[in-house]
CSV table of C-alpha atoms and ligand atoms in Angstrom, one decimal:
chain,number,residue,atom,x,y,z
A,1,UNK,CA,-23.6,11.1,-5.3
A,2,UNK,CA,-20.3,13.0,-5.4
A,3,UNK,CA,-17.1,11.5,-6.8
A,4,UNK,CA,-13.6,12.9,-7.6
A,5,UNK,CA,-13.1,12.6,-11.3
A,6,UNK,CA,-9.8,13.1,-13.2
A,7,UNK,CA,-10.3,16.2,-15.5
A,8,UNK,CA,-8.6,16.4,-18.9
A,9,UNK,CA,-5.9,18.6,-17.2
A,10,UNK,CA,-5.1,15.6,-14.9
A,11,UNK,CA,-6.3,17.4,-11.8
A,12,UNK,CA,-9.2,16.0,-9.8
A,13,UNK,CA,-12.6,17.7,-9.6
A,14,UNK,CA,-15.5,16.6,-7.4
A,15,UNK,CA,-18.7,16.4,-9.3
A,16,UNK,CA,-22.2,14.8,-9.1
A,17,UNK,CA,-22.3,11.4,-10.8
A,18,UNK,CA,-25.1,8.8,-11.0
A,19,UNK,CA,-25.3,6.4,-8.0
A,20,UNK,CA,-23.8,3.0,-9.0
A,21,UNK,CA,-25.9,-0.2,-8.8
A,22,UNK,CA,-24.3,-3.5,-7.8
A,23,UNK,CA,-24.2,-6.0,-10.7
A,24,UNK,CA,-24.0,-9.8,-10.5
A,25,UNK,CA,-21.7,-10.8,-7.7
A,26,UNK,CA,-21.1,-7.2,-6.5
A,27,UNK,CA,-22.0,-5.2,-3.5
A,28,UNK,CA,-22.6,-1.5,-3.0
A,29,UNK,CA,-20.5,0.0,-0.2
A,30,UNK,CA,-21.1,3.4,1.4
A,31,UNK,CA,-17.8,5.0,2.3
A,32,UNK,CA,-16.9,6.1,5.8
A,33,UNK,CA,-13.3,6.8,4.7
A,34,UNK,CA,-11.3,6.4,1.6
A,35,UNK,CA,-7.6,5.5,1.4
A,36,UNK,CA,-5.4,7.6,-0.7
A,37,UNK,CA,-2.1,6.3,-2.0
A,38,UNK,CA,0.6,6.8,-4.6
A,39,UNK,CA,-1.3,4.4,-6.8
A,40,UNK,CA,-4.0,7.1,-7.2
A,41,UNK,CA,-1.3,9.5,-8.5
A,42,UNK,CA,-0.4,6.9,-11.1
A,43,UNK,CA,-4.0,6.3,-12.0
A,44,UNK,CA,-4.7,10.0,-12.5
A,45,UNK,CA,-1.7,10.2,-14.8
A,46,UNK,CA,-3.1,7.3,-16.9
A,47,UNK,CA,-0.1,5.1,-15.8
A,48,UNK,CA,-2.1,2.4,-14.1
A,49,UNK,CA,-3.3,-0.9,-15.7
A,50,UNK,CA,-4.5,0.7,-18.8
A,51,UNK,CA,-7.0,3.0,-17.1
A,52,UNK,CA,-7.1,6.2,-19.2
A,53,UNK,CA,-6.5,8.9,-16.5
A,54,UNK,CA,-9.0,11.6,-17.6
A,55,UNK,CA,-12.6,10.6,-16.9
A,56,UNK,CA,-11.8,8.0,-14.4
A,57,UNK,CA,-12.2,8.0,-10.6
A,58,UNK,CA,-9.1,7.0,-8.5
A,59,UNK,CA,-9.3,5.1,-5.3
A,60,UNK,CA,-8.5,1.5,-4.6
A,61,UNK,CA,-9.8,1.1,-1.1
A,62,UNK,CA,-12.7,2.2,1.1
A,63,UNK,CA,-13.9,1.3,4.5
A,64,UNK,CA,-17.6,1.5,5.0
A,65,UNK,CA,-20.9,-0.4,5.3
A,66,UNK,CA,-22.4,-2.7,2.6
A,67,UNK,CA,-25.7,-1.2,1.7
A,68,UNK,CA,-26.9,-3.5,-1.1
A,69,UNK,CA,-26.0,-6.8,-2.8
A,70,UNK,CA,-26.4,-7.6,-6.4
A,71,UNK,CA,-27.7,-10.8,-7.9
A,72,UNK,CA,-25.6,-13.8,-6.6
A,73,UNK,CA,-23.7,-11.8,-4.0
A,74,UNK,CA,-24.0,-13.0,-0.4
A,75,UNK,CA,-27.0,-11.1,1.1
A,76,UNK,CA,-25.5,-11.5,4.6
A,77,UNK,CA,-22.9,-8.9,3.7
A,78,UNK,CA,-25.5,-6.2,3.8
A,79,UNK,CA,-25.0,-4.0,6.9
A,80,UNK,CA,-21.5,-5.3,7.5
A,81,UNK,CA,-18.5,-3.0,7.8
A,82,UNK,CA,-15.8,-3.9,5.4
A,83,UNK,CA,-12.6,-3.0,3.7
A,84,UNK,CA,-13.6,-2.8,0.0
A,85,UNK,CA,-11.0,-3.0,-2.8
A,86,UNK,CA,-12.8,-1.9,-6.0
A,87,UNK,CA,-9.6,-1.7,-8.2
A,88,UNK,CA,-10.5,1.9,-8.9
A,89,UNK,CA,-13.5,4.3,-8.4
A,90,UNK,CA,-13.1,4.6,-4.6
A,91,UNK,CA,-12.9,8.4,-4.5
A,92,UNK,CA,-16.7,8.6,-4.2
A,93,UNK,CA,-19.5,8.5,-1.6
A,94,UNK,CA,-20.5,5.0,-2.7
A,95,UNK,CA,-18.8,2.4,-4.8
A,96,UNK,CA,-19.6,-1.0,-6.2
A,97,UNK,CA,-17.1,-3.8,-5.7
A,98,UNK,CA,-16.9,-7.5,-6.4
A,99,UNK,CA,-18.1,-9.3,-3.2
A,100,UNK,CA,-14.9,-11.4,-3.1
A,101,UNK,CA,-12.8,-8.1,-2.9
A,102,UNK,CA,-14.2,-7.1,0.5
A,103,UNK,CA,-12.8,-8.1,3.9
A,104,UNK,CA,-14.4,-7.9,7.3
A,105,UNK,CA,-13.7,-4.9,9.6
A,106,UNK,CA,-15.0,-6.4,12.8
A,107,UNK,CA,-13.1,-4.2,15.3
A,108,UNK,CA,-15.1,-1.2,16.4
A,109,UNK,CA,-12.1,1.0,15.6
A,110,UNK,CA,-12.2,4.3,13.8
A,111,UNK,CA,-12.7,3.5,10.1
A,112,UNK,CA,-9.6,5.7,9.3
A,113,UNK,CA,-7.5,3.3,11.3
A,114,UNK,CA,-8.8,0.3,9.4
A,115,UNK,CA,-8.1,2.0,6.0
A,116,UNK,CA,-4.7,3.1,7.4
A,117,UNK,CA,-3.9,-0.6,7.4
A,118,UNK,CA,-6.0,-1.6,4.4
A,119,UNK,CA,-4.3,-2.2,1.1
A,120,UNK,CA,-0.9,-1.0,2.4
A,121,UNK,CA,-0.8,-3.6,5.1
A,122,UNK,CA,-2.0,-6.3,2.7
A,123,UNK,CA,0.9,-5.5,0.4
A,124,UNK,CA,3.5,-5.3,3.2
A,125,UNK,CA,2.3,-8.4,4.9
A,126,UNK,CA,2.0,-10.5,1.7
A,127,UNK,CA,5.5,-9.3,0.6
A,128,UNK,CA,7.1,-10.5,3.8
A,129,UNK,CA,5.0,-13.8,3.8
A,130,UNK,CA,5.9,-14.6,0.2
A,131,UNK,CA,9.6,-13.8,0.9
A,132,UNK,CA,9.4,-16.1,3.9
A,133,UNK,CA,11.0,-13.6,6.3
A,134,UNK,CA,12.2,-15.4,9.4
A,135,UNK,CA,13.3,-14.1,12.8
A,136,UNK,CA,16.9,-12.9,12.8
A,137,UNK,CA,16.9,-12.1,9.1
A,138,UNK,CA,18.1,-8.8,7.8
A,139,UNK,CA,15.4,-6.8,5.9
A,140,UNK,CA,15.7,-3.6,4.1
A,141,UNK,CA,12.7,-1.4,3.3
A,142,UNK,CA,12.8,1.2,0.5
A,143,UNK,CA,10.2,4.0,0.7
A,144,UNK,CA,10.0,3.3,4.4
A,145,UNK,CA,8.2,6.5,5.4
A,146,UNK,CA,5.4,5.8,2.9
A,147,UNK,CA,2.1,4.1,3.4
A,148,UNK,CA,3.3,0.6,2.6
A,149,UNK,CA,6.9,1.1,3.9
A,150,UNK,CA,5.9,2.3,7.4
A,151,UNK,CA,3.8,-0.9,7.8
A,152,UNK,CA,6.4,-3.2,6.2
A,153,UNK,CA,8.9,-1.8,8.8
A,154,UNK,CA,6.5,-2.7,11.7
A,155,UNK,CA,5.6,-6.1,10.2
A,156,UNK,CA,9.1,-7.2,9.5
A,157,UNK,CA,10.1,-6.2,13.0
A,158,UNK,CA,7.1,-8.1,14.4
A,159,UNK,CA,8.5,-11.2,12.6
A,160,UNK,CA,11.7,-10.8,14.5
A,161,UNK,CA,13.7,-9.5,11.6
A,162,UNK,CA,16.3,-6.7,11.9
A,163,UNK,CA,15.1,-3.8,9.8
A,164,UNK,CA,17.0,-1.2,7.9
A,165,UNK,CA,14.7,1.6,6.7
A,166,UNK,CA,15.7,3.8,3.7
A,167,UNK,CA,14.1,7.2,4.1
A,168,UNK,CA,14.6,10.9,3.3
A,169,UNK,CA,15.2,12.8,6.5
A,170,UNK,CA,16.4,12.4,10.1
A,171,UNK,CA,12.9,13.2,11.4
A,172,UNK,CA,11.4,10.4,9.3
A,173,UNK,CA,14.2,8.1,10.5
A,174,UNK,CA,13.4,8.9,14.1
A,175,UNK,CA,9.8,7.8,13.5
A,176,UNK,CA,10.9,4.6,11.8
A,177,UNK,CA,13.1,3.7,14.7
A,178,UNK,CA,10.0,4.1,16.9
A,179,UNK,CA,8.2,1.7,14.6
A,180,UNK,CA,10.8,-1.0,15.0
A,181,UNK,CA,13.6,-0.2,12.5
A,182,UNK,CA,17.1,-1.0,13.8
A,183,UNK,CA,18.9,1.4,11.5
A,184,UNK,CA,18.2,4.2,9.1
A,185,UNK,CA,19.8,5.1,5.7
A,186,UNK,CA,19.1,8.6,4.5
A,187,UNK,CA,18.7,8.3,0.8
A,188,UNK,CA,19.1,12.1,0.3
A,189,UNK,CA,22.7,12.0,1.6
A,190,UNK,CA,25.8,10.1,0.5
A,191,UNK,CA,25.0,7.2,2.9
A,192,UNK,CA,24.5,3.8,1.3
A,193,UNK,CA,23.6,0.6,3.1
A,194,UNK,CA,26.8,-0.9,4.5
A,195,UNK,CA,25.6,-4.4,5.0
A,196,UNK,CA,23.9,-7.3,3.1
A,197,UNK,CA,20.3,-8.4,3.3
A,198,UNK,CA,18.1,-11.5,3.2
A,199,UNK,CA,15.1,-9.6,2.0
A,200,UNK,CA,14.4,-6.2,0.4
A,201,UNK,CA,10.9,-4.8,0.3
A,202,UNK,CA,10.9,-2.3,-2.5
A,203,UNK,CA,8.1,0.3,-3.1
A,204,UNK,CA,10.4,2.6,-5.0
A,205,UNK,CA,12.0,0.8,-8.0
A,206,UNK,CA,13.6,3.2,-10.5
A,207,UNK,CA,17.1,3.2,-11.8
A,208,UNK,CA,18.6,2.3,-8.3
A,209,UNK,CA,16.9,-1.1,-8.2
A,210,UNK,CA,19.9,-3.0,-9.5
A,211,UNK,CA,22.2,-1.3,-6.9
A,212,UNK,CA,19.9,-2.5,-4.1
A,213,UNK,CA,19.5,-6.0,-5.5
A,214,UNK,CA,23.3,-6.4,-5.3
A,215,UNK,CA,23.0,-6.0,-1.5
A,216,UNK,CA,21.3,-9.4,-1.2
A,217,UNK,CA,23.0,-12.2,0.5
A,218,UNK,CA,23.0,-15.8,-0.8
A,219,UNK,CA,19.4,-16.9,-1.4
A,220,UNK,CA,18.2,-13.3,-0.8
A,221,UNK,CA,14.7,-12.2,-2.0
A,222,UNK,CA,13.9,-8.8,-3.5
A,223,UNK,CA,10.2,-8.1,-3.5
A,224,UNK,CA,9.0,-5.4,-5.9
A,225,UNK,CA,5.8,-3.9,-4.6
A,226,UNK,CA,5.6,-0.5,-6.3
A,227,UNK,CA,7.5,2.0,-8.3
A,228,UNK,CA,7.3,5.6,-7.1
A,229,UNK,CA,10.6,6.3,-8.9
A,230,UNK,CA,9.5,4.7,-12.1
A,231,UNK,CA,10.5,1.5,-13.8
A,232,UNK,CA,13.9,-0.1,-13.1
A,233,UNK,CA,16.4,0.2,-16.0
A,234,UNK,CA,18.5,-2.6,-17.7
A,235,UNK,CA,20.9,-2.6,-14.8
A,236,UNK,CA,18.4,-4.7,-12.8
A,237,UNK,CA,18.8,-7.6,-15.2
A,238,UNK,CA,22.6,-7.1,-15.1
A,239,UNK,CA,22.5,-7.2,-11.3
A,240,UNK,CA,20.3,-10.4,-11.3
A,241,UNK,CA,22.5,-12.3,-13.7
A,242,UNK,CA,25.8,-10.9,-12.4
A,243,UNK,CA,24.9,-12.2,-8.9
A,244,UNK,CA,23.8,-15.6,-10.3
A,245,UNK,CA,26.1,-17.4,-7.9
A,246,UNK,CA,24.1,-16.0,-4.9
A,247,UNK,CA,20.7,-17.4,-6.3
A,248,UNK,CA,18.8,-14.2,-5.8
A,249,UNK,CA,15.0,-14.2,-6.2
A,250,UNK,CA,13.3,-11.2,-7.8
A,251,UNK,CA,9.6,-11.2,-6.9
A,252,UNK,CA,6.9,-8.9,-8.2
A,253,UNK,CA,3.8,-8.5,-6.1
A,254,UNK,CA,0.5,-7.0,-7.0
A,255,UNK,CA,-2.6,-7.4,-4.8
A,256,UNK,CA,-4.6,-7.6,-8.0
A,257,UNK,CA,-3.4,-11.2,-8.5
A,258,UNK,CA,-4.2,-12.4,-5.0
A,259,UNK,CA,-7.1,-14.9,-4.6
A,260,UNK,CA,-9.8,-14.1,-2.0
A,261,UNK,CA,-8.3,-16.8,0.2
A,262,UNK,CA,-4.9,-15.2,0.1
A,263,UNK,CA,-6.4,-11.8,0.8
A,264,UNK,CA,-8.3,-13.2,3.8
A,265,UNK,CA,-5.2,-15.0,5.2
A,266,UNK,CA,-3.2,-11.8,5.1
A,267,UNK,CA,-6.0,-9.7,6.5
A,268,UNK,CA,-6.6,-12.1,9.4
A,269,UNK,CA,-2.8,-11.9,10.2
A,270,UNK,CA,-2.9,-8.1,10.1
A,271,UNK,CA,-6.0,-7.9,12.3
A,272,UNK,CA,-4.5,-10.3,14.8
A,273,UNK,CA,-1.3,-8.2,15.0
A,274,UNK,CA,-3.3,-5.0,15.2
A,275,UNK,CA,-5.4,-6.4,18.1
A,276,UNK,CA,-2.3,-7.5,19.9
A,277,UNK,CA,-0.8,-4.1,19.5
A,278,UNK,CA,2.1,-5.3,17.4
A,279,UNK,CA,0.9,-3.3,14.4
A,280,UNK,CA,-0.5,0.3,14.3
A,281,UNK,CA,-1.9,2.2,11.5
A,282,UNK,CA,0.2,5.3,10.7
A,283,UNK,CA,-2.1,8.1,9.8
A,284,UNK,CA,-0.7,11.3,8.2
A,285,UNK,CA,-3.7,13.4,7.5
A,286,UNK,CA,-7.5,13.3,7.0
A,287,UNK,CA,-8.9,15.5,4.2
A,288,UNK,CA,-12.3,16.0,2.9
A,289,UNK,CA,-13.2,14.2,-0.4
A,290,UNK,CA,-13.5,17.7,-1.9
A,291,UNK,CA,-9.7,18.1,-1.2
A,292,UNK,CA,-8.8,15.0,-3.0
A,293,UNK,CA,-6.5,16.9,-5.4
A,294,UNK,CA,-4.5,18.2,-2.4
A,295,UNK,CA,-4.1,14.6,-1.3
A,296,UNK,CA,-2.6,13.7,-4.7
A,297,UNK,CA,-0.3,16.7,-4.6
A,298,UNK,CA,1.0,15.6,-1.2
A,299,UNK,CA,1.6,12.1,-2.4
A,300,UNK,CA,3.3,13.3,-5.5
A,301,UNK,CA,5.7,15.3,-3.5
A,302,UNK,CA,6.4,12.3,-1.1
A,303,UNK,CA,5.5,14.5,1.9
A,304,UNK,CA,3.2,12.1,3.9
A,305,UNK,CA,4.6,9.9,6.6
A,306,UNK,CA,2.1,7.1,6.5
A,307,UNK,CA,-1.4,7.2,5.1
A,308,UNK,CA,-3.6,10.0,3.8
A,309,UNK,CA,-7.3,9.4,4.2
A,310,UNK,CA,-10.3,11.1,2.6
A,311,UNK,CA,-13.6,11.6,4.4
A,312,UNK,CA,-16.6,11.8,2.0
A,313,UNK,CA,-18.8,14.0,4.2
B,1,LIG,N1,1.8,-4.1,-5.1
B,1,LIG,C1,0.5,-3.6,-5.0
B,1,LIG,O1,-0.5,-4.3,-5.1
B,1,LIG,C2,0.4,-2.1,-4.7
B,1,LIG,C3,-0.8,-1.7,-4.0
B,1,LIG,C4,-0.8,-0.3,-3.7
B,1,LIG,C5,0.2,0.5,-4.1
B,1,LIG,N2,1.3,0.0,-4.7
B,1,LIG,C6,2.4,0.9,-5.2
B,1,LIG,O2,3.4,1.0,-4.1
B,1,LIG,C7,4.1,2.2,-4.2
B,1,LIG,C8,4.1,2.9,-2.9
B,1,LIG,O3,2.8,3.2,-2.5
B,1,LIG,P1,2.6,4.1,-1.2
B,1,LIG,O4,1.1,4.3,-1.1
B,1,LIG,O5,3.3,3.4,0.0
B,1,LIG,O6,3.3,5.4,-1.5
B,1,LIG,P2,3.7,6.7,-0.6
B,1,LIG,O7,2.9,6.6,0.7
B,1,LIG,O8,3.7,7.8,-1.5
B,1,LIG,O9,5.2,6.3,-0.2
B,1,LIG,C9,6.2,6.2,-1.1
B,1,LIG,C10,7.5,6.6,-0.3
B,1,LIG,O10,8.6,6.4,-1.2
B,1,LIG,C11,9.6,7.3,-0.9
B,1,LIG,N3,9.9,8.0,-2.2
B,1,LIG,C12,9.1,8.9,-2.9
B,1,LIG,N4,9.7,9.3,-4.0
B,1,LIG,C13,10.9,8.6,-4.0
B,1,LIG,C14,12.0,8.6,-4.9
B,1,LIG,N5,12.0,9.4,-6.1
B,1,LIG,N6,13.1,7.9,-4.7
B,1,LIG,C15,13.1,7.1,-3.6
B,1,LIG,N7,12.1,7.1,-2.6
B,1,LIG,C16,11.0,7.8,-2.9
B,1,LIG,C17,9.1,8.2,0.2
B,1,LIG,O11,9.5,7.7,1.4
B,1,LIG,P3,10.8,8.2,2.2
B,1,LIG,O12,10.8,9.7,2.1
B,1,LIG,O13,10.6,7.7,3.6
B,1,LIG,O14,12.0,7.6,1.5
B,1,LIG,C18,7.6,8.1,0.0
B,1,LIG,O15,6.9,8.3,1.2
B,1,LIG,C19,3.4,3.0,-5.4
B,1,LIG,O16,4.2,2.8,-6.6
B,1,LIG,C20,2.1,2.3,-5.5
B,1,LIG,O17,1.5,2.4,-6.8
B,1,LIG,C21,1.4,-1.3,-5.0
């Protein structure tokens, strides 16, 4: 089968690799579509969970059919369409994944739509759930035009919150207003948010993190979901301790730590909102698996609005 492997130069190359076999508790999934996200850029650079960039295959999510089950994996999964989250290795025609890291895709929707929600919606929904976002609260989303951010904007709005979306152009801001944001802050200009927030959903991090945390109201919650601008600096701790009197909560969220039950709860909520029409996948572009390098370059430049998907055939 074909897979996109990180070459020593850091660029991806699509090559023939042996077909994987599901081990104990695993299933083999044949990809209809593969989700591409900034996490794959980090993986290809060797910045992700100790995975050594060169020689590895990026890709944390795939929608496709289960073709085989390994020893001890539920046989009734075979033939089912699922969202599979292998951790890495998804940029391939087929991938093995632990059976408890697959979620049902029962809607007969386009697979690209399902992966357009996928991991990004799970992060966004779980961030808002863990932060306990309530109707009427003020929520700020950083990285709002991205895969996670565009869904966090919709999901916070569906919870009845008032959403401020931080983005990088007027055109992206227009789209975020259509997705439910109430106001836009253009991070490329001199504008800074002029109000305070109950919850911040942060996919950006970087040295500005402390500045954003200081915008929290009493008992506010800042959920760190990603870091496209790198790690926060020491100002974050200064902001947390300096605002001690407001009892801020700083939460870090990785899907890797979620139990199968937590993943299923979140996915059921996402699917229900999708079916109701309160949540829509935001697809930016479909590319062939052979163009996986182009997908990473787009993500690295921050160009996409929403999700990039790869099609293996
Ligand atoms: N927590 C988890 O389990 C989990 C799972 C998957 C991914 N992640 C992480 O979440 C982060 C976002 O992933 P994603 O797929 O949503 O990425 P994405 O689609 O590339 O979106 C990131 C967005 O951040 C904004 N941005 C980019 N560079 C920026 C900069 N230097 N300063 C400020 N804003 C910048 C851009 O939006 P605007 O132009 O609209 O501002 C961009 O579209 C990544 O770090 C990824 O590794 C976490």
